[in-house]
Amino acid sequence: MKTKHISAIISVDDYEKATSQIETLMKKGEENLTGEEMLMLDKMAELAEAYEEHNKMTPIPRSKALAKENDKDKIAIILGYEPDLIGIVEFKMFQLKMNQNSLAEMLKMPASKISHILNKKREPDVPFLKGIHEKLGIDGNYILEAV
């Protein structure tokens, strides 16, 4: 990946660039990242988190506890845009340091099914939606609105 390394986040513009790079790396999937990309992802996540803390942005809980109703709005603020359902799932996976295989294990589903859903080659089904609600804590009302 040929991108400029961010060494500090001091402005909203820096923050938006960092979150854009984080999202790009997350979309590749953890298993497809090089060692350098993993280090860059970790560093940018730390910088973004420090920026959020310094600017009193409300961080999203990094636990598997059930999501709050405004969790979607917090994610939108962090990413700088309102993500779709798959974007929310990917963000939660990133928070929990999960890859597609670990999500498949958690949801007790084949990894190929998870891959197809996350790559939008297959529509999410009820067991997937129920699983992301129960295991990732994504608000059920948001899930119902999104599908």
CSV table of C-alpha atoms in Angstrom, one decimal:
chain,number,residue,atom,x,y,z
A,1,MET,CA,0.0,0.0,0.0
A,2,LYS,CA,1.6,3.2,-1.1
A,3,THR,CA,0.2,5.8,1.3
A,4,LYS,CA,1.8,8.6,3.3
A,5,HIS,CA,2.3,7.5,6.9
A,6,ILE,CA,0.5,9.7,9.3
A,7,SER,CA,2.7,10.6,12.3
A,8,ALA,CA,0.2,12.8,14.2
A,9,ILE,CA,-3.4,13.8,14.0
A,10,ILE,CA,-3.8,17.4,14.9
A,11,SER,CA,-6.7,18.5,12.7
A,12,VAL,CA,-10.1,17.3,11.5
A,13,ASP,CA,-8.5,16.8,8.1
A,14,ASP,CA,-5.7,14.6,9.5
A,15,TYR,CA,-8.4,12.7,11.4
A,16,GLU,CA,-10.5,12.1,8.3
A,17,LYS,CA,-7.4,11.0,6.3
A,18,ALA,CA,-6.5,8.5,9.1
A,19,THR,CA,-10.0,7.1,9.3
A,20,SER,CA,-10.1,6.7,5.5
A,21,GLN,CA,-6.8,4.8,5.6
A,22,ILE,CA,-8.0,2.7,8.5
A,23,GLU,CA,-11.2,1.8,6.6
A,24,THR,CA,-9.2,0.9,3.4
A,25,LEU,CA,-7.0,-1.4,5.4
A,26,MET,CA,-10.0,-2.9,7.3
A,27,LYS,CA,-11.7,-3.7,4.0
A,28,LYS,CA,-8.7,-5.8,2.9
A,29,GLY,CA,-9.2,-8.1,5.8
A,30,GLU,CA,-6.7,-8.9,8.5
A,31,GLU,CA,-5.5,-12.1,6.8
A,32,ASN,CA,-4.6,-10.1,3.7
A,33,LEU,CA,-2.6,-7.4,5.4
A,34,THR,CA,1.2,-7.3,5.3
A,35,GLY,CA,3.2,-6.9,8.5
A,36,GLU,CA,3.9,-3.3,7.6
A,37,GLU,CA,0.2,-2.6,7.0
A,38,MET,CA,-0.8,-4.2,10.3
A,39,LEU,CA,1.7,-1.9,12.1
A,40,MET,CA,0.4,1.1,10.2
A,41,LEU,CA,-3.2,0.1,11.0
A,42,ASP,CA,-2.4,-0.2,14.7
A,43,LYS,CA,-0.5,3.1,14.8
A,44,MET,CA,-3.3,5.0,13.0
A,45,ALA,CA,-5.9,3.5,15.3
A,46,GLU,CA,-3.9,4.6,18.3
A,47,LEU,CA,-3.5,8.1,16.8
A,48,ALA,CA,-7.2,8.4,16.0
A,49,GLU,CA,-8.2,7.2,19.5
A,50,ALA,CA,-5.9,9.8,21.1
A,51,TYR,CA,-7.4,12.5,18.9
A,52,GLU,CA,-10.9,11.4,19.9
A,53,GLU,CA,-10.0,11.4,23.5
A,54,HIS,CA,-8.2,14.8,23.3
A,55,ASN,CA,-11.2,16.4,21.5
A,56,LYS,CA,-13.7,14.7,23.8
A,57,MET,CA,-15.3,12.6,21.1
A,58,THR,CA,-17.3,9.9,22.7
A,59,PRO,CA,-15.5,6.6,21.9
A,60,ILE,CA,-17.4,3.5,21.2
A,61,PRO,CA,-17.2,0.8,23.9
A,62,ARG,CA,-14.5,-1.8,23.0
A,63,SER,CA,-16.3,-4.6,24.6
A,64,LYS,CA,-18.9,-7.2,23.5
A,65,ALA,CA,-21.5,-5.6,25.6
A,66,LEU,CA,-24.8,-4.7,23.9
A,67,ALA,CA,-24.6,-1.5,21.8
A,68,LYS,CA,-26.4,1.6,22.9
A,69,GLU,CA,-29.1,3.0,20.6
A,70,ASN,CA,-26.8,5.8,19.5
A,71,ASP,CA,-23.9,3.5,18.6
A,72,LYS,CA,-24.5,4.0,14.9
A,73,ASP,CA,-24.2,7.7,15.3
A,74,LYS,CA,-20.9,7.4,17.2
A,75,ILE,CA,-19.5,5.2,14.4
A,76,ALA,CA,-20.7,7.7,11.8
A,77,ILE,CA,-18.9,10.5,13.7
A,78,ILE,CA,-15.7,8.5,13.9
A,79,LEU,CA,-15.7,7.5,10.2
A,80,GLY,CA,-16.9,10.8,9.0
A,81,TYR,CA,-19.9,9.3,7.1
A,82,GLU,CA,-22.9,7.1,7.9
A,83,PRO,CA,-21.9,3.5,7.2
A,84,ASP,CA,-24.2,0.9,5.9
A,85,LEU,CA,-24.9,-2.3,7.9
A,86,ILE,CA,-21.8,-4.0,6.5
A,87,GLY,CA,-19.7,-1.0,7.5
A,88,ILE,CA,-21.0,-1.2,11.0
A,89,VAL,CA,-20.1,-4.9,11.2
A,90,GLU,CA,-16.6,-4.2,9.8
A,91,PHE,CA,-16.1,-1.4,12.3
A,92,LYS,CA,-17.2,-3.7,15.2
A,93,MET,CA,-14.9,-6.4,13.9
A,94,PHE,CA,-12.0,-3.9,13.9
A,95,GLN,CA,-12.8,-2.8,17.5
A,96,LEU,CA,-12.8,-6.4,18.6
A,97,LYS,CA,-9.6,-7.2,16.6
A,98,MET,CA,-11.5,-9.9,14.7
A,99,ASN,CA,-11.1,-11.1,11.1
A,100,GLN,CA,-13.7,-12.8,9.0
A,101,ASN,CA,-12.7,-16.3,10.2
A,102,SER,CA,-13.1,-15.3,13.9
A,103,LEU,CA,-16.5,-13.8,13.1
A,104,ALA,CA,-17.5,-17.0,11.4
A,105,GLU,CA,-16.5,-19.0,14.4
A,106,MET,CA,-18.3,-16.6,16.8
A,107,LEU,CA,-21.5,-16.8,14.7
A,108,LYS,CA,-21.1,-20.5,14.1
A,109,MET,CA,-21.3,-20.0,10.3
A,110,PRO,CA,-19.1,-21.0,7.4
A,111,ALA,CA,-16.3,-18.5,6.7
A,112,SER,CA,-17.4,-18.5,3.0
A,113,LYS,CA,-20.8,-17.3,3.9
A,114,ILE,CA,-19.4,-14.5,6.1
A,115,SER,CA,-17.0,-13.5,3.2
A,116,HIS,CA,-19.9,-13.4,0.7
A,117,ILE,CA,-22.0,-11.2,3.0
A,118,LEU,CA,-19.2,-8.8,3.9
A,119,ASN,CA,-18.3,-8.5,0.3
A,120,LYS,CA,-21.9,-7.8,-0.6
A,121,LYS,CA,-22.1,-10.9,-2.9
A,122,ARG,CA,-24.9,-12.3,-0.7
A,123,GLU,CA,-27.7,-10.7,1.3
A,124,PRO,CA,-27.5,-11.1,5.1
A,125,ASP,CA,-29.9,-13.7,6.3
A,126,VAL,CA,-31.8,-13.9,9.6
A,127,PRO,CA,-29.2,-16.1,11.4
A,128,PHE,CA,-26.4,-13.7,10.4
A,129,LEU,CA,-28.5,-10.6,11.5
A,130,LYS,CA,-29.4,-12.3,14.8
A,131,GLY,CA,-25.8,-13.2,15.4
A,132,ILE,CA,-24.4,-9.7,14.8
A,133,HIS,CA,-27.1,-8.4,17.1
A,134,GLU,CA,-26.3,-10.9,19.9
A,135,LYS,CA,-22.5,-11.2,19.5
A,136,LEU,CA,-21.4,-7.8,18.2
A,137,GLY,CA,-24.0,-5.8,20.0
A,138,ILE,CA,-25.4,-4.1,17.0
A,139,ASP,CA,-28.8,-2.5,17.8
A,140,GLY,CA,-31.6,-4.6,16.5
A,141,ASN,CA,-33.7,-1.5,15.5
A,142,TYR,CA,-30.8,-0.4,13.3
A,143,ILE,CA,-30.5,-3.8,11.7
A,144,LEU,CA,-34.3,-3.8,11.0
A,145,GLU,CA,-34.0,-0.4,9.4
A,146,ALA,CA,-31.0,-1.4,7.3
A,147,VAL,CA,-32.4,-4.5,5.7
